[in-house]
Tab-separated table of C-alpha atoms in Angstrom:
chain	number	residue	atom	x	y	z
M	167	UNK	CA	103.542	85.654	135.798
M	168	UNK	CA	106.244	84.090	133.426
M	169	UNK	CA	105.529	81.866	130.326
M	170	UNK	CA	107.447	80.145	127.835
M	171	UNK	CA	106.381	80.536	124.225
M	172	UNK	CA	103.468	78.018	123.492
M	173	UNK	CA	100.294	77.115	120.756
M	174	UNK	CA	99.430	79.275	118.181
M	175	UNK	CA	97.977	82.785	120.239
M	176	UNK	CA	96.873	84.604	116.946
M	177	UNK	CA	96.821	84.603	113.142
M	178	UNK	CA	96.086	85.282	110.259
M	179	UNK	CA	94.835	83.255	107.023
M	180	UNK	CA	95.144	85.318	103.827
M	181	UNK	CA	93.645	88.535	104.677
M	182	UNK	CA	92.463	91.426	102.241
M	183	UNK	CA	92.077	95.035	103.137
M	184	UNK	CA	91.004	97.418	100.519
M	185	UNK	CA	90.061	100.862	101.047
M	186	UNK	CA	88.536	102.806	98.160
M	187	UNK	CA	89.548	100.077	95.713
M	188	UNK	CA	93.183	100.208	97.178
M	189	UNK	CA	94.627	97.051	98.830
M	190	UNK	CA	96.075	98.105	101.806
M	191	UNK	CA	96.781	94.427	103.337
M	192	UNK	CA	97.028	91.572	100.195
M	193	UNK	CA	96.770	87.999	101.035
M	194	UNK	CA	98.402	87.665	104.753
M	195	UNK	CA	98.813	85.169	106.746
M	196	UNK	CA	100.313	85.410	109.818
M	197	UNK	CA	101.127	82.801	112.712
M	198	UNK	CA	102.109	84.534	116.249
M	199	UNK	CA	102.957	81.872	118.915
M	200	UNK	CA	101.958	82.436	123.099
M	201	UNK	CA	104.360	84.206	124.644
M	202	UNK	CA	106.543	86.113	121.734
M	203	UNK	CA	107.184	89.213	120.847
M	204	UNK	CA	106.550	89.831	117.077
M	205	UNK	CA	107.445	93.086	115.382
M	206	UNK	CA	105.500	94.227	112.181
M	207	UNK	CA	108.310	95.999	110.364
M	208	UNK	CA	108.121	98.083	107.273
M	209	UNK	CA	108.339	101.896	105.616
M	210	UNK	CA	105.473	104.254	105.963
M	211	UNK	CA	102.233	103.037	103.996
M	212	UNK	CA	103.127	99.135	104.100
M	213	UNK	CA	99.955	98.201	105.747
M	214	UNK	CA	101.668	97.248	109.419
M	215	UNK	CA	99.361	98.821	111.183
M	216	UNK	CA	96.181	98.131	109.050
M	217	UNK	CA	97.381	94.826	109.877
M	218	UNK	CA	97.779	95.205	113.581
M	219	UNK	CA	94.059	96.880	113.305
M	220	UNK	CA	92.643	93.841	111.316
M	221	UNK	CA	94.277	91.120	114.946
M	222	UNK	CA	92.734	94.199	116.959
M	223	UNK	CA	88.986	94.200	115.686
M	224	UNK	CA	89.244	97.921	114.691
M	225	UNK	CA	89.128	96.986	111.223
M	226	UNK	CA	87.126	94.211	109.407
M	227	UNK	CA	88.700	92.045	106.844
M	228	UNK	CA	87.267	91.814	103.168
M	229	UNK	CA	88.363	88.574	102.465
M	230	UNK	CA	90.237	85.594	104.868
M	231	UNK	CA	89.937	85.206	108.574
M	232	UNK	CA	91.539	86.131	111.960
M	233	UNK	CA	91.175	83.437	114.493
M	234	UNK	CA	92.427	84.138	118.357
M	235	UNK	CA	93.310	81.545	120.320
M	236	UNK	CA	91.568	78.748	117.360
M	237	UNK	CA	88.605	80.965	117.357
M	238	UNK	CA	87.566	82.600	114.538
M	239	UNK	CA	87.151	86.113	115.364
M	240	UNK	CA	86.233	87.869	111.936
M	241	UNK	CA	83.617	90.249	111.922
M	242	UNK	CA	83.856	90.460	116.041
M	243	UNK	CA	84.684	94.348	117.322
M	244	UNK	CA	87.888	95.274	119.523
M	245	UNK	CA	85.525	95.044	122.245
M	246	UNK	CA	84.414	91.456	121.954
M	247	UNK	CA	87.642	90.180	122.011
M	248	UNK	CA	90.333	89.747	124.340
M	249	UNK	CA	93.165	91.578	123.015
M	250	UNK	CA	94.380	95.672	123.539
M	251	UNK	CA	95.889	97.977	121.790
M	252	UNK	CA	98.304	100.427	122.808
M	253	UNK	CA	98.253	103.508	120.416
M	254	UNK	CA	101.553	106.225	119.677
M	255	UNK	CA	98.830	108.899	121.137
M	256	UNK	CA	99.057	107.075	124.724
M	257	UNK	CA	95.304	108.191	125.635
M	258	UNK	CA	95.431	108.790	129.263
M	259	UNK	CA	92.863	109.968	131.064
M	260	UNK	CA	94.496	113.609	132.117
M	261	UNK	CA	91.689	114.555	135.365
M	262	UNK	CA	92.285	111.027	136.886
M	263	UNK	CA	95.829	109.856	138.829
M	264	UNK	CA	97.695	106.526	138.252
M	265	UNK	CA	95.712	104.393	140.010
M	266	UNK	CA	92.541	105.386	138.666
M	267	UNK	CA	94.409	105.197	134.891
M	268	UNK	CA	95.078	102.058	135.054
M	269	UNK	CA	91.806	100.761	137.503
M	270	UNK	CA	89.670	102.040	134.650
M	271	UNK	CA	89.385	98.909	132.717
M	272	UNK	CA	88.468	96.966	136.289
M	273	UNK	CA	86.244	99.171	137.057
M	274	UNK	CA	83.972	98.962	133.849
M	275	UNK	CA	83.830	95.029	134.301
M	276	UNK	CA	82.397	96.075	138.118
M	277	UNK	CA	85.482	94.000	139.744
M	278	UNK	CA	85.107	94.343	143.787
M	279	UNK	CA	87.228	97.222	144.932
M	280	UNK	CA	89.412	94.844	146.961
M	281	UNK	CA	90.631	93.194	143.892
M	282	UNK	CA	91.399	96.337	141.866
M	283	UNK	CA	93.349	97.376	144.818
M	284	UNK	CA	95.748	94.399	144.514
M	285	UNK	CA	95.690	93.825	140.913
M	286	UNK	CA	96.444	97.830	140.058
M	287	UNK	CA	99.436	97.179	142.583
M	288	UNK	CA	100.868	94.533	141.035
M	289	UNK	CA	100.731	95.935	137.504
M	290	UNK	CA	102.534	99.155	139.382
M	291	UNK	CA	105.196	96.576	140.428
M	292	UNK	CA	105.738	95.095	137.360
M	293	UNK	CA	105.932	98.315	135.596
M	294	UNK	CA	107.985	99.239	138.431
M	295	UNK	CA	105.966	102.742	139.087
M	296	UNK	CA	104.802	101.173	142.805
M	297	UNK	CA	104.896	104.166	144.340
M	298	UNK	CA	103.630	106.641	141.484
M	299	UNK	CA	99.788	105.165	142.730
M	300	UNK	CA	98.298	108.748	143.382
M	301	UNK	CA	100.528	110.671	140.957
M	302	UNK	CA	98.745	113.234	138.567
M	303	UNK	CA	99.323	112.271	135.234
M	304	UNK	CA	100.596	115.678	134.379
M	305	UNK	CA	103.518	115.299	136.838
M	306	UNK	CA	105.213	112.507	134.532
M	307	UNK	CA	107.892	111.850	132.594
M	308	UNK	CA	107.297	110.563	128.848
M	309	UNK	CA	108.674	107.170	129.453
M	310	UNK	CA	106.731	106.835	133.450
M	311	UNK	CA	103.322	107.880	130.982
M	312	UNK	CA	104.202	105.001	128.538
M	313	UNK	CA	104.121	102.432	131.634
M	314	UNK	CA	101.640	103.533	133.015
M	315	UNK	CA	99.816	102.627	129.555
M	316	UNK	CA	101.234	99.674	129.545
M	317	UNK	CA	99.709	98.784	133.188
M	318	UNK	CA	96.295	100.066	131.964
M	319	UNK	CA	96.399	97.804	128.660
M	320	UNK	CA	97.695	94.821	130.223
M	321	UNK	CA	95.640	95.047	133.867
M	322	UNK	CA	92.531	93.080	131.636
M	323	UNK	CA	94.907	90.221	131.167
M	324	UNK	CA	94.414	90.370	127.196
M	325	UNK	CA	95.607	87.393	125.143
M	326	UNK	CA	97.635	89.974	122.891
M	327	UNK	CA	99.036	93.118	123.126
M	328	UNK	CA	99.286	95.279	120.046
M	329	UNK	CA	101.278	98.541	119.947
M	330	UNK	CA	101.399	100.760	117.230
M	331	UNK	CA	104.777	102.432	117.113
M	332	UNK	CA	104.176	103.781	121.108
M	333	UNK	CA	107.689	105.049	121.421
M	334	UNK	CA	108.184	107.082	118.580
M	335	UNK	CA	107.834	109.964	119.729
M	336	UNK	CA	110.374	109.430	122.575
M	337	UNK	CA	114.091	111.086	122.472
M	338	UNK	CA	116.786	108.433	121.518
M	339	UNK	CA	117.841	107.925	124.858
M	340	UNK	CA	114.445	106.930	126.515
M	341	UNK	CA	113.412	105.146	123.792
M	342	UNK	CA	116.257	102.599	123.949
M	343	UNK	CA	115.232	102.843	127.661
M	344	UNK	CA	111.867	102.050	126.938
M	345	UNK	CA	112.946	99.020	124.488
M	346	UNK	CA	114.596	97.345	127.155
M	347	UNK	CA	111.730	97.823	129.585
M	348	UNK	CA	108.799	96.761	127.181
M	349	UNK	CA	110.462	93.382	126.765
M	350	UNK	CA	111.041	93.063	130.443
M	351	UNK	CA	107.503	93.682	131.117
M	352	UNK	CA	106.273	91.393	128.516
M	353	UNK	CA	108.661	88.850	129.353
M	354	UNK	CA	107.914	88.893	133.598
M	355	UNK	CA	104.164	89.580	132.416
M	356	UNK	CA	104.534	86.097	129.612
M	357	UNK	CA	101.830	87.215	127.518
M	358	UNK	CA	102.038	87.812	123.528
M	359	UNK	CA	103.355	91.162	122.256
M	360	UNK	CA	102.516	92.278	118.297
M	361	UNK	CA	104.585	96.000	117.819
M	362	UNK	CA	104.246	97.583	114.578
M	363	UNK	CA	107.441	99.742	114.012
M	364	UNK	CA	109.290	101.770	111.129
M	365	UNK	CA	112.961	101.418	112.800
M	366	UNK	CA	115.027	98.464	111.835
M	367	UNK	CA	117.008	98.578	115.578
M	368	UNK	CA	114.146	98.678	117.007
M	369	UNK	CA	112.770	95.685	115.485
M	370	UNK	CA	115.817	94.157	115.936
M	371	UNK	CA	116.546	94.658	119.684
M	372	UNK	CA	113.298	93.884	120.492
M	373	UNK	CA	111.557	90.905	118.577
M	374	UNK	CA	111.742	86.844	118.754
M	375	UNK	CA	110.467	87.196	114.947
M	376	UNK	CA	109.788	90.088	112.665
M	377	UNK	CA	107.276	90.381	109.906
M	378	UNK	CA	108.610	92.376	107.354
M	379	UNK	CA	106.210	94.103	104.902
M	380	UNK	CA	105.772	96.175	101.743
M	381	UNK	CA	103.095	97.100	99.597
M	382	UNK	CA	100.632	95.406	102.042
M	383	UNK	CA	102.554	92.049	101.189
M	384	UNK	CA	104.186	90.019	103.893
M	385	UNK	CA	107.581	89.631	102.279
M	386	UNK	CA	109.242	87.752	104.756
M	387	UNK	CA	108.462	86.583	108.541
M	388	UNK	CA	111.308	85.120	110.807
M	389	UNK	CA	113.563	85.470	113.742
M	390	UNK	CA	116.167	88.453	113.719
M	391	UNK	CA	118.897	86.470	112.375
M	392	UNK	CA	117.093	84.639	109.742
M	393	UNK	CA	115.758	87.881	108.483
M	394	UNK	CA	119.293	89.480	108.320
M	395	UNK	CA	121.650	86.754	107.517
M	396	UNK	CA	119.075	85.480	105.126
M	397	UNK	CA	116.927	88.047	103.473
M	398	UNK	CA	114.579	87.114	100.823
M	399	UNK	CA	115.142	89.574	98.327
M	400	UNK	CA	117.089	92.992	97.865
M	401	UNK	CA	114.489	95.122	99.565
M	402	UNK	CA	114.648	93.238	102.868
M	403	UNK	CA	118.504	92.898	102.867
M	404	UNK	CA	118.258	96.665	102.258
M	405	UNK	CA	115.483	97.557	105.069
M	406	UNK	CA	117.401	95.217	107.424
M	407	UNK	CA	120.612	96.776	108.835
M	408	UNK	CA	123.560	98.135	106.548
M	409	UNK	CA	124.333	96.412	103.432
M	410	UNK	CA	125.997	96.561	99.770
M	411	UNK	CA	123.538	95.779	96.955
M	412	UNK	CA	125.583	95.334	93.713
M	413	UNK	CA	123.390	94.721	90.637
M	414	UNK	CA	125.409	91.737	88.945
M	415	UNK	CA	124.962	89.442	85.489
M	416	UNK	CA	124.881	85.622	86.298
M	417	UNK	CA	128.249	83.936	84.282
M	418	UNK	CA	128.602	80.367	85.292
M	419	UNK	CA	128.038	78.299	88.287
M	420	UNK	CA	130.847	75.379	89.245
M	421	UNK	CA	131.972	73.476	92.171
M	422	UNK	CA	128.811	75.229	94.532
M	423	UNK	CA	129.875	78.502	93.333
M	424	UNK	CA	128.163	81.303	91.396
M	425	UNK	CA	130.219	83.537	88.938
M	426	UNK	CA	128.875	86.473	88.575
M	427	UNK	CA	129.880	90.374	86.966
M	428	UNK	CA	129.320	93.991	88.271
M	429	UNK	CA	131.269	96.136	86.248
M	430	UNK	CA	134.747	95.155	85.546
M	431	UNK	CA	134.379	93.197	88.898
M	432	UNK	CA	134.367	89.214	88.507
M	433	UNK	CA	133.070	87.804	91.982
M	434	UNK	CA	132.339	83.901	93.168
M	435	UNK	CA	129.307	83.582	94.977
M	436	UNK	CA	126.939	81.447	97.128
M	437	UNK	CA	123.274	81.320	95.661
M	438	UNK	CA	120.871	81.351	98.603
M	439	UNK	CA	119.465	77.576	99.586
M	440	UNK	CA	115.750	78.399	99.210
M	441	UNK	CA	115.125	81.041	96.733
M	442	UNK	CA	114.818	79.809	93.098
M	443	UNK	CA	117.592	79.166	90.808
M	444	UNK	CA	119.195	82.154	89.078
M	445	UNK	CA	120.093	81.614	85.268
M	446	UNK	CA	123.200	82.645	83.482
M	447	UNK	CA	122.894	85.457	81.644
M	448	UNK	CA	120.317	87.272	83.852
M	449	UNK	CA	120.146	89.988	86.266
M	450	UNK	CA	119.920	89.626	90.243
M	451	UNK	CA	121.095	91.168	93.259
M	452	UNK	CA	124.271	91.218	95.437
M	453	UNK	CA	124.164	91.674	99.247
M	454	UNK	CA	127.370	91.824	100.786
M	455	UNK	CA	126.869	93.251	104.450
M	456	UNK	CA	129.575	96.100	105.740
M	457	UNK	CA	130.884	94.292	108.353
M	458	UNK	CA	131.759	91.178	105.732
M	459	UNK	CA	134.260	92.760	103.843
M	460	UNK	CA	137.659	92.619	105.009
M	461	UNK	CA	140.400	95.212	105.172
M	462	UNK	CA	143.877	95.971	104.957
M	463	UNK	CA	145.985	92.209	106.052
M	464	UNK	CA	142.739	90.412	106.227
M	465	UNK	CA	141.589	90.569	103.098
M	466	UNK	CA	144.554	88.463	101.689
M	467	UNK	CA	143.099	84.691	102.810
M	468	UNK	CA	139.233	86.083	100.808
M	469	UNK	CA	138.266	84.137	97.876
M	470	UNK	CA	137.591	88.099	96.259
M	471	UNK	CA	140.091	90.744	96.574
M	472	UNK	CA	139.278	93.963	95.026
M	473	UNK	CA	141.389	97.153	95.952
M	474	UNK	CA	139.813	100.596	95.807
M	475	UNK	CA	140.646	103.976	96.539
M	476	UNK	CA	138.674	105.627	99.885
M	477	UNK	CA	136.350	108.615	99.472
M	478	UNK	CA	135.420	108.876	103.121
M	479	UNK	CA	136.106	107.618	106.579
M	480	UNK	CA	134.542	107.659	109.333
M	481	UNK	CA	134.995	106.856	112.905
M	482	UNK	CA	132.713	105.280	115.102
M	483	UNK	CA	134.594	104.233	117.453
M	484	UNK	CA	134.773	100.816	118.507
M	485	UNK	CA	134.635	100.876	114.391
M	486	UNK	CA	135.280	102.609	111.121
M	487	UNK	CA	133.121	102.764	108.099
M	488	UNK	CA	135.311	103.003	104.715
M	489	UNK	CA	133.473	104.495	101.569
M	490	UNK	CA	135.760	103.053	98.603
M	491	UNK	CA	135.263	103.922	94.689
M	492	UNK	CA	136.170	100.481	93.080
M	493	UNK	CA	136.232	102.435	89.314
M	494	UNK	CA	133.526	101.969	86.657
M	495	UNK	CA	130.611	103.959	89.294
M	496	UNK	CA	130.704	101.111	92.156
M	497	UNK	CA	131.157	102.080	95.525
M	498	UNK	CA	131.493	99.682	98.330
M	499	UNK	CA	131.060	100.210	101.759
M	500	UNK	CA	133.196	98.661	104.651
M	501	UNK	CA	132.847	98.656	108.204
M	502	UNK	CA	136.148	98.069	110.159
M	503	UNK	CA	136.290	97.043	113.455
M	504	UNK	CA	139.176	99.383	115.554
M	505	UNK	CA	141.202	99.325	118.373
M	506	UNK	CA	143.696	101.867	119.469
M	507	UNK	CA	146.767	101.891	117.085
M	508	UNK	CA	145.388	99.857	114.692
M	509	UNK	CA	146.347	101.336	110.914
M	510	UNK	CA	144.011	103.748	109.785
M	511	UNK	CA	143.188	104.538	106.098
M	512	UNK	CA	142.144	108.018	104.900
M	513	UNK	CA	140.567	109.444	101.687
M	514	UNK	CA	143.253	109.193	98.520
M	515	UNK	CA	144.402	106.022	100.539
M	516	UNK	CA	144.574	102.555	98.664
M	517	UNK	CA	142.796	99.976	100.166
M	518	UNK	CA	142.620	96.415	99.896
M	519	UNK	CA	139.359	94.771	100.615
M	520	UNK	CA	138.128	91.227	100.445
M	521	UNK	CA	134.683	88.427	101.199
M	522	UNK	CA	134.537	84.947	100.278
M	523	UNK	CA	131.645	84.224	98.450
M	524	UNK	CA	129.307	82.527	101.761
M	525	UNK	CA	129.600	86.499	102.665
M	526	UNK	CA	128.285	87.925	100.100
M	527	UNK	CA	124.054	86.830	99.094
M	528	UNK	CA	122.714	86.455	95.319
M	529	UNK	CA	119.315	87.519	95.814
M	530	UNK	CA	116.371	88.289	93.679
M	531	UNK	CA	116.080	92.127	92.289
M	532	UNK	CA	112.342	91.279	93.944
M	533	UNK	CA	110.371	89.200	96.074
M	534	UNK	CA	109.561	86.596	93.998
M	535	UNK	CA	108.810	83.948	96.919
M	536	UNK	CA	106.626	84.354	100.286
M	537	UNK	CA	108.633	82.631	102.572
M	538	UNK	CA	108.073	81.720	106.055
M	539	UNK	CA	110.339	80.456	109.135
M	540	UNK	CA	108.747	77.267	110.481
M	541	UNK	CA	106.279	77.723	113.154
């Protein structure tokens, strides 16, 4: 049941949602290929999962289309098209047992009993529940009930699978559990996965792209790495993992580098190839991720060195996050990595720190640009 990632599954072409004169989804468009797993990524109130309901059918678009597959499928109810959703309340049926969970969407279409048989067993394989057939759906465990959902959304063979944050309420162990075994299933299974979830990681561990939203505006839609090495603005470096944002005046730009000032700090950048051109004089953003700057030794070969005294350490293990007060009410944030023996800095401690300026990202304060990875 394995597939490589193909033709355009499902989109989008500048959709409006507006409820009670508020847009909740503004002008998206949206390009999921066969066989990927796309995460819808954003804070509460974003419009992720208006969006997901829009690709569903559950909601109607006001303006712009949804086409599945080439079709266009605007206007046409969750039930006239071949998708399925999979919802954070899972929705089993409590008086039936496995099988009949996950037969249920067989049985509707009247399939012959012989092929519900084998086609609820192999979606117990793949799940890998194949002996949980007759199980009562009281008797199990929060991540066995989320397969079993799985089974009963994917038994139809939908085109696309939407899931709206389905592991959420799962302890942090299962749901990194769960993580790994959702993109197993969808991988062995080869169909096209859309989540919608709040949690970076998540997103992250999971997705071949990630659609990252705010105020019902697609900001930015790319792979993992695109998204985090290259984030379109200061809210998406900030939303995507850990980072410094240092609000800096543009100075001069020479030789491919970019001057700028935060504080008493002078710093050489690398403008971003894309985004527009920053002028002197004006405000943007600085992203310089934790695990970029440089301690102790190594910051001696970095273009900027900057030494600061540490507030607060802390050990993670295979790492250690420094919190250093660089005077005039900047703090920077550096994460370490640590082996055994390796010299340790505590608060009151100088500390030498250092990036060279491809490390650190001169960014817009805002998204001023909608830009897309190519498709």
């Amino acid at each position: 049941m394995s597939g490589g990632v193909g033709p355009i599954a499902i989109e989008t072409r500048d959709v409006i949602k507006r409820y009670a004169g508020n847009t909740a989804v503004n002008q998206v468009s949206l390009q999921v290929k066969r066989g990927e797993f796309v995460s819808l990524l954003g804070p509460s109130g974003c419009g992720k999962t208006t969006l997901l309901r829009l690709l569903g059918g559950l909601e109607q678009p006001d303006e712009g289309a949804v086409l599945l597959s080439g079709q266009d499928v605007s206007g046409i109810p969750a039930y006239g098209r071949n998708t399925n959703m999979i919802f954070q309340q899972l929705a089993l049926f409590p008086h039936m047992d496995v099988f009949n969970n996950i037969a249920y969407g067989l049985k509707v279409r009247k399939t012959p009993k012989s092929e519900i048989k084998r086609r609820v067993q192999d979606m117990l394989e793949l799940v890998q529940l194949g002996d949980y057939s007759r199980r009562a759906i009281s008797r199990l465990s929060g991540g066995q009930a989320q397969r079993v959902a799985i089974a009963r959304a994917l038994i139809n063979k939908p085109e696309v699978l939407l899931l709206d944050e389905p592991l959420s309420a799962l302890d942090m162990q299962l749901r990194l559990d769960m993580q790994r075994e959702l993109k197993r299933i969808q991988r062995e299974f080869g169909g096209t996965f859309i989540f919608v979830t709040h949690d970076q990681n998540e997103a992250m561990n999971m997705s071949d792209r990630i659609g990252v939203m705010r105020d019902g505006k697609l900001l930015q839609y790319g792979t993992p790495d695109e998204i985090y090495e290259r984030p379109v603005d200061s809210f998406v470096a900030k939303f995507i993992g850990d980072t410094n944002l240092l609000q800096v005046k543009m100075l001069v730009e020479e030789e491919g580098r970019v001057w700028v000032q935060a504080g008493g700090l002078k710093l050489a950048v690398r403008p971003q190839e894309g985004l527009p051109a920053i002028s002197a004089g004006s405000k943007a953003s600085l992203s310089i991720r934790y695990e970029y700057l440089r301690t102790g030794e190594a910051a001696n070969s970095c273009v900027n060195r900057l030494e600061g005294i540490v507030t607060e350490s802390v050990y993670g293990g295979a790492s250690i996050r420094y919190t250093l007060d660089m005077g005039g009410h900047i703090q920077l944030q550096a994460s370490s990595l640590y082996q055994r023996g390796d010299a340790r800095y505590a608060p009151g401690d100088s500390l030498l720190i250092g990036f060279n300026p491809e490390d650190g990202l001169l960014l817009p304060n805002e998204a001023s640009v909608h830009r897309e990875s190519s498709l």
